[in-house]
CSV table of C-alpha atoms in Angstrom, one decimal:
chain,number,residue,atom,x,y,z
A,1057,MET,CA,0.0,0.0,0.0
A,1058,ILE,CA,2.7,2.5,1.0
A,1059,GLY,CA,4.7,1.6,-2.1
A,1060,THR,CA,1.9,2.4,-4.5
A,1061,VAL,CA,0.7,5.6,-2.7
A,1062,ILE,CA,3.9,7.5,-2.2
A,1063,GLY,CA,4.9,8.4,-5.7
A,1064,SER,CA,4.8,11.9,-7.2
A,1065,GLY,CA,2.1,13.9,-5.3
A,1066,VAL,CA,4.0,14.8,-2.2
A,1067,PHE,CA,6.9,16.1,-4.3
A,1068,LYS,CA,4.8,18.0,-7.0
A,1069,LYS,CA,1.4,18.9,-5.8
A,1070,ALA,CA,2.5,21.6,-3.3
A,1071,HIS,CA,2.5,24.0,-6.2
A,1072,VAL,CA,-1.2,23.4,-7.1
A,1073,ILE,CA,-2.2,23.6,-3.4
A,1074,ALA,CA,-0.3,26.9,-2.9
A,1075,GLU,CA,-1.9,28.3,-6.1
A,1076,ASN,CA,-5.4,27.7,-4.6
A,1077,VAL,CA,-4.7,27.9,-0.8
A,1078,PRO,CA,-2.0,30.5,0.0
A,1079,ASP,CA,-2.2,30.2,3.8
A,1080,PHE,CA,0.1,27.8,5.5
A,1081,GLY,CA,-2.5,26.6,8.0
A,1082,LEU,CA,-5.1,25.8,5.3
A,1083,ALA,CA,-2.5,24.2,3.1
A,1084,VAL,CA,-1.4,21.8,5.8
A,1085,ALA,CA,-5.0,21.3,6.8
A,1086,ALA,CA,-5.7,20.1,3.2
A,1087,TRP,CA,-3.0,17.4,3.7
A,1088,VAL,CA,-4.4,16.5,7.1
A,1089,LEU,CA,-7.9,16.2,5.7
A,1090,GLY,CA,-6.6,14.0,2.9
A,1091,GLY,CA,-5.1,11.7,5.5
A,1092,VAL,CA,-8.3,11.7,7.6
A,1093,LEU,CA,-10.4,10.8,4.5
A,1094,MET,CA,-8.0,8.0,3.7
A,1095,LEU,CA,-8.3,6.7,7.3
A,1096,LEU,CA,-12.1,6.8,7.3
A,1097,GLY,CA,-12.2,5.1,3.9
A,1098,ALA,CA,-9.7,2.5,5.0
A,1099,LEU,CA,-11.7,1.7,8.2
A,1100,ALA,CA,-14.8,0.9,6.0
A,1101,TYR,CA,-13.0,-0.5,3.0
A,1102,ALA,CA,-11.1,-3.0,5.1
A,1103,GLU,CA,-14.4,-4.7,6.1
A,1104,VAL,CA,-15.5,-4.8,2.4
A,1105,ALA,CA,-12.2,-6.4,1.4
A,1106,VAL,CA,-12.4,-8.9,4.3
A,1107,ARG,CA,-15.9,-10.0,3.1
A,1108,TYR,CA,-14.6,-10.6,-0.5
A,1109,PRO,CA,-10.9,-11.4,-0.5
A,1110,ARG,CA,-10.8,-12.2,-4.2
A,1111,THR,CA,-8.8,-11.1,-7.2
A,1112,GLY,CA,-10.2,-8.0,-8.8
A,1113,GLY,CA,-10.7,-5.6,-5.8
A,1114,ASN,CA,-13.2,-2.9,-6.5
A,1115,TYR,CA,-14.5,-4.8,-9.5
A,1116,VAL,CA,-15.6,-7.6,-7.2
A,1117,PHE,CA,-16.9,-5.3,-4.5
A,1118,LEU,CA,-19.0,-3.2,-6.9
A,1119,LYS,CA,-20.3,-6.2,-8.7
A,1120,GLU,CA,-21.4,-7.8,-5.5
A,1121,GLY,CA,-22.8,-4.6,-4.1
A,1122,TYR,CA,-24.7,-3.1,-7.0
A,1123,GLY,CA,-24.6,-5.6,-9.9
A,1124,LEU,CA,-22.4,-6.5,-12.8
A,1125,TRP,CA,-22.9,-3.1,-14.5
A,1126,ALA,CA,-21.1,-1.3,-11.7
A,1127,GLY,CA,-18.2,-3.7,-11.8
A,1128,PHE,CA,-17.9,-3.3,-15.5
A,1129,LEU,CA,-17.9,0.5,-15.3
A,1130,TRP,CA,-15.2,0.4,-12.7
A,1131,GLY,CA,-13.1,-1.8,-15.0
A,1132,TRP,CA,-13.8,0.5,-17.9
A,1133,VAL,CA,-12.7,3.6,-16.0
A,1134,ASP,CA,-9.8,2.0,-14.2
A,1135,PHE,CA,-8.3,0.6,-17.4
A,1136,GLY,CA,-9.0,3.7,-19.5
A,1137,ILE,CA,-8.3,6.5,-17.1
A,1138,ILE,CA,-7.3,5.8,-13.5
A,1139,ARG,CA,-4.6,3.2,-13.4
A,1140,SER,CA,-3.3,3.6,-17.0
A,1141,ALA,CA,-3.0,7.4,-16.5
A,1142,SER,CA,-1.3,6.8,-13.2
A,1143,ILE,CA,1.2,4.5,-14.8
A,1144,GLY,CA,1.9,7.0,-17.6
A,1145,VAL,CA,2.3,9.9,-15.2
A,1146,LEU,CA,4.6,8.0,-12.8
A,1147,ALA,CA,6.8,6.7,-15.6
A,1148,SER,CA,7.0,10.2,-17.1
A,1149,MET,CA,8.0,11.7,-13.8
A,1150,ALA,CA,10.7,9.1,-13.2
A,1151,ILE,CA,12.3,9.9,-16.6
A,1152,GLU,CA,11.9,13.7,-16.1
A,1153,SER,CA,13.7,13.2,-12.7
A,1154,LEU,CA,16.4,11.2,-14.5
A,1155,HIS,CA,16.8,14.1,-16.9
A,1156,ASP,CA,17.1,16.5,-14.0
A,1157,ILE,CA,19.8,14.3,-12.5
A,1158,VAL,CA,21.8,14.4,-15.8
A,1159,LYS,CA,21.5,18.2,-16.0
A,1160,GLN,CA,22.5,18.7,-12.4
A,1161,VAL,CA,25.5,16.5,-12.8
A,1162,ASN,CA,26.5,18.5,-15.9
A,1163,SER,CA,26.0,21.7,-13.9
A,1164,ILE,CA,28.2,20.5,-11.0
A,1165,THR,CA,30.9,19.3,-13.3
A,1166,GLY,CA,30.8,22.6,-15.4
A,1167,GLY,CA,29.0,21.1,-18.4
A,1168,GLY,CA,26.1,23.5,-18.5
A,1169,THR,CA,22.4,23.1,-17.7
A,1170,GLY,CA,20.9,22.7,-21.2
A,1171,ASP,CA,18.4,20.1,-22.4
A,1172,VAL,CA,20.5,17.0,-22.4
A,1173,LEU,CA,17.9,14.6,-23.5
A,1174,GLY,CA,15.5,15.7,-26.2
A,1175,PHE,CA,11.7,15.7,-25.6
A,1176,TRP,CA,11.0,12.6,-27.8
A,1177,VAL,CA,14.0,10.7,-26.4
A,1178,ARG,CA,12.4,11.2,-22.9
A,1179,GLN,CA,9.0,9.9,-24.2
A,1180,VAL,CA,10.7,6.8,-25.6
A,1181,MET,CA,12.6,6.2,-22.3
A,1182,THR,CA,9.2,6.6,-20.5
A,1183,VAL,CA,7.8,3.8,-22.6
A,1184,ALA,CA,10.9,1.7,-22.0
A,1185,VAL,CA,10.7,1.9,-18.2
A,1186,ILE,CA,7.0,0.8,-18.4
A,1187,GLY,CA,8.1,-2.1,-20.6
A,1188,LEU,CA,11.0,-3.0,-18.2
A,1189,LEU,CA,8.8,-3.1,-15.1
A,1190,THR,CA,6.1,-5.1,-17.1
A,1191,ALA,CA,8.8,-7.7,-18.0
A,1192,ILE,CA,9.8,-7.9,-14.3
A,1193,ASN,CA,6.3,-8.6,-13.2
A,1194,ILE,CA,5.7,-11.1,-16.0
A,1195,ARG,CA,8.7,-12.9,-14.7
A,1196,GLY,CA,7.0,-13.5,-11.4
A,1197,THR,CA,4.8,-11.9,-8.7
A,1198,ARG,CA,7.4,-12.7,-6.1
A,1199,LEU,CA,10.1,-10.9,-8.1
A,1200,GLY,CA,7.8,-7.9,-8.6
A,1201,ALA,CA,6.9,-7.8,-5.0
A,1202,GLY,CA,10.6,-8.0,-4.0
A,1203,VAL,CA,11.4,-5.0,-6.2
A,1204,GLN,CA,8.5,-3.2,-4.6
A,1205,PHE,CA,9.7,-3.9,-1.1
A,1206,VAL,CA,13.2,-2.5,-1.8
A,1207,LEU,CA,11.9,0.6,-3.5
A,1208,THR,CA,9.3,1.2,-0.7
A,1209,VAL,CA,12.0,1.1,2.0
A,1210,LEU,CA,14.1,3.6,0.0
A,1211,LYS,CA,11.3,6.0,-0.6
A,1212,VAL,CA,9.9,6.0,2.9
A,1213,GLY,CA,13.4,6.5,4.3
A,1214,SER,CA,14.0,9.4,1.8
A,1215,LEU,CA,10.7,11.0,2.6
A,1216,PHE,CA,11.3,11.1,6.3
A,1217,GLY,CA,14.9,12.2,5.5
A,1218,LEU,CA,13.4,15.3,3.9
A,1219,ILE,CA,11.4,16.0,7.0
A,1220,VAL,CA,14.4,16.0,9.4
A,1221,LEU,CA,16.8,17.8,6.9
A,1222,PRO,CA,15.9,21.3,8.1
A,1223,ILE,CA,16.5,20.3,11.7
A,1224,VAL,CA,19.9,18.8,10.7
A,1225,VAL,CA,20.8,22.0,8.9
A,1226,LEU,CA,19.8,24.2,11.8
A,1227,LEU,CA,21.8,22.1,14.2
A,1228,THR,CA,24.9,22.1,12.0
A,1229,ASN,CA,24.8,25.6,10.5
A,1230,PRO,CA,22.2,27.9,12.2
A,1231,ASP,CA,23.7,31.1,10.8
A,1232,ALA,CA,23.5,30.1,7.2
A,1233,PRO,CA,21.9,32.7,4.9
A,1234,ALA,CA,19.3,30.2,3.8
A,1235,ALA,CA,18.7,28.6,7.2
A,1236,PRO,CA,15.2,27.1,7.8
A,1237,SER,CA,12.8,29.3,9.8
A,1238,THR,CA,9.1,29.7,10.5
A,1239,ARG,CA,8.8,33.1,8.7
A,1240,ASN,CA,7.0,31.4,5.7
A,1241,MET,CA,4.4,29.9,8.1
A,1242,THR,CA,3.0,33.3,9.3
A,1243,PRO,CA,0.3,34.4,9.3
A,1244,THR,CA,-0.8,30.8,9.8
A,1245,TRP,CA,-4.5,31.3,9.2
A,1246,PRO,CA,-6.5,33.7,6.9
A,1247,ALA,CA,-7.0,37.2,8.4
A,1248,ASP,CA,-10.6,37.2,7.0
A,1249,TRP,CA,-12.3,33.8,7.0
A,1250,GLY,CA,-15.1,35.3,5.0
A,1251,ALA,CA,-12.8,35.9,2.1
A,1252,VAL,CA,-11.7,32.3,1.9
A,1253,ARG,CA,-12.6,30.7,-1.4
A,1254,TRP,CA,-13.7,27.2,-0.3
A,1255,GLY,CA,-14.2,26.1,-3.9
A,1256,GLN,CA,-10.5,26.7,-4.4
A,1257,PHE,CA,-9.8,24.7,-1.3
A,1258,GLY,CA,-11.7,21.9,-3.0
A,1259,VAL,CA,-9.4,22.3,-6.0
A,1260,ALA,CA,-6.4,22.0,-3.7
A,1261,LEU,CA,-7.9,18.9,-2.1
A,1262,VAL,CA,-8.1,17.2,-5.5
A,1263,GLY,CA,-4.3,17.7,-5.7
A,1264,VAL,CA,-3.9,16.2,-2.2
A,1265,LEU,CA,-6.1,13.2,-3.2
A,1266,TRP,CA,-3.8,12.4,-6.1
A,1267,ALA,CA,-0.9,12.2,-3.5
A,1268,TYR,CA,-3.0,9.7,-1.5
A,1269,GLN,CA,-4.2,7.9,-4.6
A,1270,GLY,CA,-3.6,4.1,-4.6
A,1271,TRP,CA,-4.5,3.3,-1.0
A,1272,MET,CA,-7.1,0.8,-2.2
A,1273,ASN,CA,-4.5,-1.2,-4.1
A,1274,ILE,CA,-4.6,-3.9,-1.5
A,1275,GLY,CA,-8.1,-4.8,-2.8
A,1276,PRO,CA,-7.1,-6.4,-6.1
A,1277,MET,CA,-4.4,-8.4,-4.3
A,1278,ALA,CA,-6.8,-9.6,-1.5
A,1279,ALA,CA,-6.9,-13.2,-2.8
A,1280,GLU,CA,-3.1,-13.4,-2.5
A,1281,VAL,CA,-2.9,-12.0,1.0
A,1282,VAL,CA,-2.2,-14.5,3.8
A,1283,ARG,CA,-4.7,-14.2,6.7
A,1284,PRO,CA,-6.7,-11.5,5.0
A,1285,GLY,CA,-9.0,-10.9,8.0
A,1286,ARG,CA,-6.0,-9.7,9.9
A,1287,ASN,CA,-3.5,-8.5,7.4
A,1288,ILE,CA,-5.7,-6.4,5.1
A,1289,PRO,CA,-7.0,-4.1,7.9
A,1290,LEU,CA,-3.6,-4.0,9.4
A,1291,SER,CA,-1.9,-2.9,6.2
A,1292,LEU,CA,-4.6,-0.3,5.5
A,1293,LEU,CA,-4.4,1.3,9.0
A,1294,ILE,CA,-0.6,1.2,9.4
A,1295,GLY,CA,-0.1,2.4,5.8
A,1296,THR,CA,-2.5,5.3,6.4
A,1297,GLY,CA,-0.6,6.4,9.5
A,1298,VAL,CA,2.8,6.3,7.9
A,1299,ILE,CA,1.7,8.1,4.7
A,1300,THR,CA,-0.2,10.9,6.5
A,1301,LEU,CA,2.7,11.5,8.9
A,1302,GLY,CA,5.1,11.6,6.0
A,1303,TYR,CA,3.0,13.9,3.9
A,1304,VAL,CA,2.2,16.5,6.6
A,1305,GLY,CA,5.8,16.5,7.8
A,1306,ALA,CA,7.2,17.0,4.3
A,1307,ASN,CA,4.9,20.0,3.6
A,1308,VAL,CA,5.7,21.6,6.9
A,1309,ALA,CA,9.4,21.2,6.0
A,1310,TYR,CA,8.8,22.8,2.6
A,1311,PHE,CA,7.4,25.9,4.2
A,1312,SER,CA,10.4,26.2,6.4
A,1313,MET,CA,12.3,27.2,3.2
A,1314,ILE,CA,9.8,28.3,0.5
A,1315,SER,CA,6.9,30.7,0.8
A,1316,ALA,CA,3.5,30.0,-0.5
A,1317,THR,CA,3.9,32.7,-3.1
A,1318,GLU,CA,7.1,31.1,-4.4
A,1319,MET,CA,5.4,27.6,-4.4
A,1320,ALA,CA,2.6,29.0,-6.5
A,1321,GLY,CA,5.0,30.6,-9.0
A,1322,PRO,CA,5.2,29.3,-12.6
A,1323,ALA,CA,8.7,27.8,-12.0
A,1324,MET,CA,7.2,25.3,-9.6
A,1325,ALA,CA,4.7,24.0,-12.1
A,1326,THR,CA,7.4,21.9,-13.7
A,1327,THR,CA,10.1,21.7,-11.0
A,1328,PRO,CA,9.3,19.4,-8.0
A,1329,VAL,CA,9.0,21.5,-4.8
A,1330,ALA,CA,11.2,18.9,-3.1
A,1331,THR,CA,14.1,19.7,-5.6
A,1332,GLU,CA,13.9,23.4,-4.9
A,1333,PHE,CA,13.7,22.7,-1.1
A,1334,CYS,CA,16.8,20.6,-1.1
A,1335,PHE,CA,18.7,23.1,-3.4
A,1336,ARG,CA,18.0,25.9,-0.9
A,1337,LEU,CA,19.2,23.9,2.0
A,1338,ILE,CA,22.4,22.3,0.7
A,1339,GLY,CA,22.9,23.6,-2.8
A,1340,PRO,CA,23.3,21.8,-6.1
A,1341,VAL,CA,24.2,18.5,-4.4
A,1342,GLY,CA,20.9,18.7,-2.5
A,1343,ALA,CA,19.0,19.2,-5.8
A,1344,LEU,CA,20.7,16.1,-7.2
A,1345,VAL,CA,19.8,14.0,-4.1
A,1346,ALA,CA,16.2,15.3,-4.3
A,1347,SER,CA,15.9,14.3,-8.0
A,1348,LEU,CA,17.1,10.8,-7.0
A,1349,ILE,CA,14.5,10.6,-4.3
A,1350,VAL,CA,11.7,11.7,-6.7
A,1351,MET,CA,12.9,9.2,-9.3
A,1352,THR,CA,13.0,6.3,-6.8
A,1353,SER,CA,9.6,7.2,-5.4
A,1354,ALA,CA,8.0,7.4,-8.9
A,1355,ILE,CA,9.5,4.1,-10.0
A,1356,GLY,CA,8.3,2.5,-6.8
A,1357,ALA,CA,4.7,3.7,-7.2
A,1358,LEU,CA,4.9,2.8,-10.9
A,1359,ASN,CA,6.0,-0.8,-10.1
A,1360,GLY,CA,3.2,-1.2,-7.6
A,1361,ASN,CA,0.6,-0.1,-10.1
A,1362,VAL,CA,2.0,-2.5,-12.8
A,1363,LEU,CA,1.9,-5.3,-10.2
A,1364,VAL,CA,-1.7,-4.7,-9.3
A,1365,ALA,CA,-3.1,-3.7,-12.7
A,1366,PRO,CA,-3.7,-7.1,-14.4
A,1367,ARG,CA,-5.8,-8.4,-11.5
A,1368,LEU,CA,-8.7,-6.3,-12.8
A,1369,LEU,CA,-8.6,-7.6,-16.4
A,1370,TYR,CA,-8.2,-11.1,-15.1
A,1371,ALA,CA,-11.4,-10.8,-13.0
A,1372,MET,CA,-13.4,-9.2,-15.8
A,1373,ALA,CA,-12.3,-11.9,-18.2
A,1374,GLU,CA,-13.5,-14.6,-15.8
A,1375,ASP,CA,-17.0,-13.0,-15.9
A,1376,GLY,CA,-17.0,-12.8,-19.7
A,1377,LEU,CA,-16.7,-9.0,-19.8
A,1378,ALA,CA,-13.2,-9.0,-21.3
A,1379,PRO,CA,-11.4,-11.3,-23.8
A,1380,ALA,CA,-10.8,-14.7,-22.4
A,1381,ALA,CA,-7.0,-14.4,-23.2
A,1382,LEU,CA,-6.7,-11.8,-20.4
A,1383,LYS,CA,-7.3,-14.5,-17.7
A,1384,ARG,CA,-4.7,-16.8,-19.1
A,1385,LEU,CA,-1.7,-17.5,-16.9
A,1386,LEU,CA,1.7,-17.9,-18.6
A,1387,PRO,CA,2.6,-21.6,-18.2
A,1388,ILE,CA,6.2,-20.9,-17.2
A,1389,TYR,CA,5.7,-18.1,-14.6
A,1390,GLN,CA,2.0,-18.5,-13.7
A,1391,THR,CA,1.4,-14.8,-14.1
A,1392,PRO,CA,-1.3,-13.0,-16.1
A,1393,GLY,CA,1.1,-12.0,-18.8
A,1394,VAL,CA,-1.4,-11.1,-21.5
A,1395,ALA,CA,-3.3,-8.7,-19.1
A,1396,LEU,CA,0.0,-7.1,-18.0
A,1397,ILE,CA,1.0,-6.5,-21.6
A,1398,VAL,CA,-2.4,-5.0,-22.6
A,1399,PHE,CA,-2.5,-2.7,-19.6
A,1400,SER,CA,1.1,-1.5,-20.2
A,1401,ALA,CA,0.5,-1.0,-23.9
A,1402,TRP,CA,-2.5,1.2,-23.3
A,1403,SER,CA,-0.4,3.2,-20.7
A,1404,CYS,CA,2.4,3.6,-23.3
A,1405,ALA,CA,-0.2,4.8,-25.9
A,1406,LEU,CA,-1.3,7.5,-23.4
A,1407,VAL,CA,2.3,8.6,-22.9
A,1408,ILE,CA,2.8,9.0,-26.6
A,1409,GLY,CA,-0.5,10.7,-27.1
A,1410,LEU,CA,0.1,13.2,-24.3
A,1411,GLY,CA,3.6,13.8,-25.7
A,1412,ALA,CA,2.0,14.6,-29.1
A,1413,LEU,CA,-0.5,17.0,-27.5
A,1414,THR,CA,2.4,18.7,-25.6
A,1415,ALA,CA,4.7,19.1,-28.6
A,1416,TYR,CA,2.1,20.0,-31.3
A,1417,ARG,CA,-1.2,21.9,-31.3
A,1418,LEU,CA,-4.2,20.4,-33.0
A,1419,PRO,CA,-6.7,22.5,-34.9
A,1420,VAL,CA,-9.9,23.4,-33.1
A,1421,LEU,CA,-12.9,21.7,-34.6
A,1422,ASN,CA,-15.9,24.0,-35.4
A,1423,PHE,CA,-19.4,22.7,-35.5
A,1424,GLY,CA,-21.4,25.9,-35.9
A,1425,SER,CA,-21.5,27.6,-32.6
A,1426,TRP,CA,-19.9,24.6,-30.9
A,1427,ASN,CA,-16.1,24.3,-30.8
A,1428,VAL,CA,-14.2,21.2,-29.8
A,1429,ASP,CA,-10.7,21.9,-28.6
A,1430,LEU,CA,-8.7,18.7,-28.0
A,1431,ASN,CA,-5.5,20.6,-27.0
A,1432,LEU,CA,-4.2,20.7,-23.4
A,1433,PRO,CA,-5.5,23.6,-21.3
A,1434,PRO,CA,-3.0,26.5,-21.7
A,1435,ASN,CA,-2.8,27.2,-17.9
A,1436,LYS,CA,-2.1,23.6,-16.8
A,1437,VAL,CA,0.9,21.4,-17.3
A,1438,PRO,CA,0.3,17.8,-18.6
A,1439,PHE,CA,1.0,16.3,-15.2
A,1440,ASP,CA,-1.9,18.1,-13.6
A,1441,VAL,CA,-4.3,17.4,-16.5
A,1442,LEU,CA,-3.7,13.6,-16.3
A,1443,THR,CA,-3.9,13.5,-12.5
A,1444,ASP,CA,-7.2,15.4,-12.5
A,1445,TYR,CA,-8.6,12.9,-15.0
A,1446,ALA,CA,-7.5,10.0,-12.8
A,1447,ILE,CA,-8.8,11.6,-9.6
A,1448,PHE,CA,-12.3,12.2,-11.0
A,1449,GLY,CA,-12.7,8.6,-11.9
A,1450,SER,CA,-11.3,7.4,-8.6
A,1451,VAL,CA,-13.5,9.8,-6.6
A,1452,VAL,CA,-16.6,8.5,-8.2
A,1453,PHE,CA,-16.0,4.8,-8.2
A,1454,GLU,CA,-13.8,4.3,-5.1
A,1455,THR,CA,-16.4,6.2,-3.1
A,1456,MET,CA,-19.0,3.8,-4.5
A,1457,ALA,CA,-16.8,0.9,-3.4
A,1458,VAL,CA,-16.7,2.2,0.2
A,1459,ALA,CA,-20.4,2.7,0.0
A,1460,THR,CA,-21.0,-1.0,-0.8
A,1461,LEU,CA,-20.6,-1.5,3.0
A,1462,PHE,CA,-24.1,-0.1,3.5
A,1463,ARG,CA,-25.4,-2.7,1.0
A,1464,PHE,CA,-23.6,-5.6,2.5
A,1465,ARG,CA,-24.6,-4.7,6.1
A,1466,SER,CA,-28.3,-4.3,5.0
A,1467,ARG,CA,-28.3,-7.7,3.4
A,1468,ASP,CA,-26.7,-9.5,6.3
A,1469,GLU,CA,-28.7,-12.1,8.1
A,1470,ALA,CA,-29.0,-11.6,11.9
A,1471,GLY,CA,-25.6,-12.0,13.5
A,1472,ALA,CA,-23.7,-12.5,10.2
A,1473,THR,CA,-21.6,-9.4,10.6
A,1474,SER,CA,-20.5,-10.3,14.1
A,1475,THR,CA,-18.7,-13.4,12.8
A,1476,LEU,CA,-16.3,-11.4,10.6
A,1477,PRO,CA,-12.7,-11.2,11.8
A,1478,TYR,CA,-12.8,-7.4,11.2
A,1479,ARG,CA,-15.8,-4.9,11.4
A,1480,CYS,CA,-15.8,-1.2,10.6
A,1481,PRO,CA,-15.8,0.8,13.9
A,1482,PHE,CA,-18.4,3.5,14.5
A,1483,TYR,CA,-20.5,2.2,11.6
A,1484,PRO,CA,-22.4,3.8,9.9
A,1485,LEU,CA,-20.8,7.2,10.8
A,1486,VAL,CA,-17.4,6.4,9.4
A,1487,PRO,CA,-18.4,5.4,5.8
A,1488,ALA,CA,-21.2,8.1,5.8
A,1489,VAL,CA,-18.7,10.9,6.5
A,1490,TYR,CA,-16.3,9.6,3.9
A,1491,VAL,CA,-19.0,9.3,1.2
A,1492,LEU,CA,-20.4,12.7,1.9
A,1493,VAL,CA,-17.1,14.6,1.7
A,1494,MET,CA,-16.0,12.8,-1.5
A,1495,ALA,CA,-19.4,13.6,-3.1
A,1496,VAL,CA,-18.8,17.3,-2.4
A,1497,VAL,CA,-15.3,17.0,-3.9
A,1498,ALA,CA,-16.7,15.5,-7.1
A,1499,LEU,CA,-19.4,18.1,-7.4
A,1500,ASN,CA,-16.8,20.9,-6.8
A,1501,MET,CA,-14.8,19.6,-9.8
A,1502,PHE,CA,-17.8,20.5,-12.1
A,1503,ASN,CA,-18.1,23.9,-10.4
A,1504,SER,CA,-14.4,24.7,-10.7
A,1505,PRO,CA,-13.1,26.3,-14.0
A,1506,GLU,CA,-9.7,24.6,-13.4
A,1507,GLN,CA,-11.1,21.1,-13.3
A,1508,ARG,CA,-14.5,21.3,-15.1
A,1509,SER,CA,-13.3,20.1,-18.5
A,1510,GLU,CA,-11.6,17.0,-17.0
A,1511,ALA,CA,-14.7,16.2,-14.9
A,1512,THR,CA,-17.0,16.6,-17.9
A,1513,ILE,CA,-14.9,14.5,-20.2
A,1514,GLY,CA,-14.6,11.9,-17.5
A,1515,LEU,CA,-18.3,11.8,-17.1
A,1516,GLY,CA,-18.7,11.4,-20.9
A,1517,TYR,CA,-16.2,8.5,-20.8
A,1518,ILE,CA,-18.3,6.8,-18.1
A,1519,ALA,CA,-21.4,7.3,-20.3
A,1520,VAL,CA,-19.6,5.6,-23.2
A,1521,GLY,CA,-18.8,2.8,-20.9
A,1522,ALA,CA,-22.5,2.4,-19.9
A,1523,VAL,CA,-23.5,2.2,-23.6
A,1524,THR,CA,-20.7,-0.4,-24.2
A,1525,PHE,CA,-22.0,-2.5,-21.3
A,1526,ALA,CA,-25.6,-2.3,-22.7
A,1527,ILE,CA,-24.3,-3.6,-26.0
A,1528,ILE,CA,-22.1,-6.5,-24.7
A,1529,SER,CA,-24.3,-7.6,-21.8
A,1530,PRO,CA,-26.9,-9.5,-23.8
A,1531,ARG,CA,-24.2,-11.2,-25.8
A,1532,ARG,CA,-22.4,-12.2,-22.6
A,1533,SER,CA,-25.6,-13.7,-21.3
A,1534,LYS,CA,-26.0,-15.8,-24.4
A,1535,ARG,CA,-22.5,-17.1,-24.0
A,1536,GLN,CA,-22.9,-18.1,-20.3
A,1537,PRO,CA,-23.9,-21.7,-19.6
């Protein structure tokens, strides 16, 4: 769980949050709220996963809770938007961080700071790293999980290293011109609460939710977890605590060196805040170390997503909602190799497509008074566009997955819930609060000019999925024995 969650958000999203929430207290509150939401969701989701510890995760939970249509739509959105976009974003960030490392080494050695690797070279390398991790996970789940464990240890250690770095600098060189201080944390709260734009806080919260994205990834692996009644809740709760502590601590550390105004500046849209933070603390070597941390973290989250991804297609294929080849295990390695390749191929296609939209501008299509502009929004970098698409899909369907707990509890026979090895505490308050807040976040995306297009297109994609299900469902029924 930790390995797939900690990826790019904690290093990049501070810029978006500062753009929309310029006060230190509210910015940190957004990160705390994200952790609280993850905790509430995890408390409820753990019971759902314990009830159905099967391969497929949310696909299984939604199918059992609402019907086959809900499971199919989750698969449609997860494959087309959520996980494939996440894989593409994480791979791109890993290569961009590698590019930063090369430039920083050149700068330190006197070789200049120019664009060492061309744009399309970086896109090819992004595709290559997705292919490499796919090959590792085809080779065996144990090998993929071993790589995940090593990368997770490195990234967690690095994240908490960032947190204590300002303290180390203060203890060793308190008189340095760029020594950490609390000056960027004041005033802590808005002078006029009536002037706070809560819709913008919602926009910032979407950025925070991207950083927490992936906490449900234990679900698709539930069938492979030993003692699921104990270990699924334990992993969710421990993971939630570690991640929230790391995220809040890292952002407090950022503010010890960088003001909200600087974080919101255009330079931070493409440069990870963590890189600038380390550069100010310990110079060019610090920026180099930060880029290594970001690259390791992105690769770790990328590998976790590649590891989990094929379980969805496998489960859908078993129900006749996807080609039967996707549930076939490779005879040598006993892994869902075909599903892995299909998922990774679609992620690579998104990378190349986004690269084309970044490098070239498409003509705007005119249909009378209706214009269709397929180009990227001029005020947003590709990273934020893709992550907003992914978050809209996850907010809708992951919230529905948590809400299945209401359905399962209402259908239980007398005393059935009491026999479970884990039960959601403070039911129904915990899942109700989670569902209510996430519903507000989803509605705010339609209300916000910064995220309205991503939400609208995402809703249209879901509608296409519903039509697709209506077409294939009768054919599937005829094929079933």
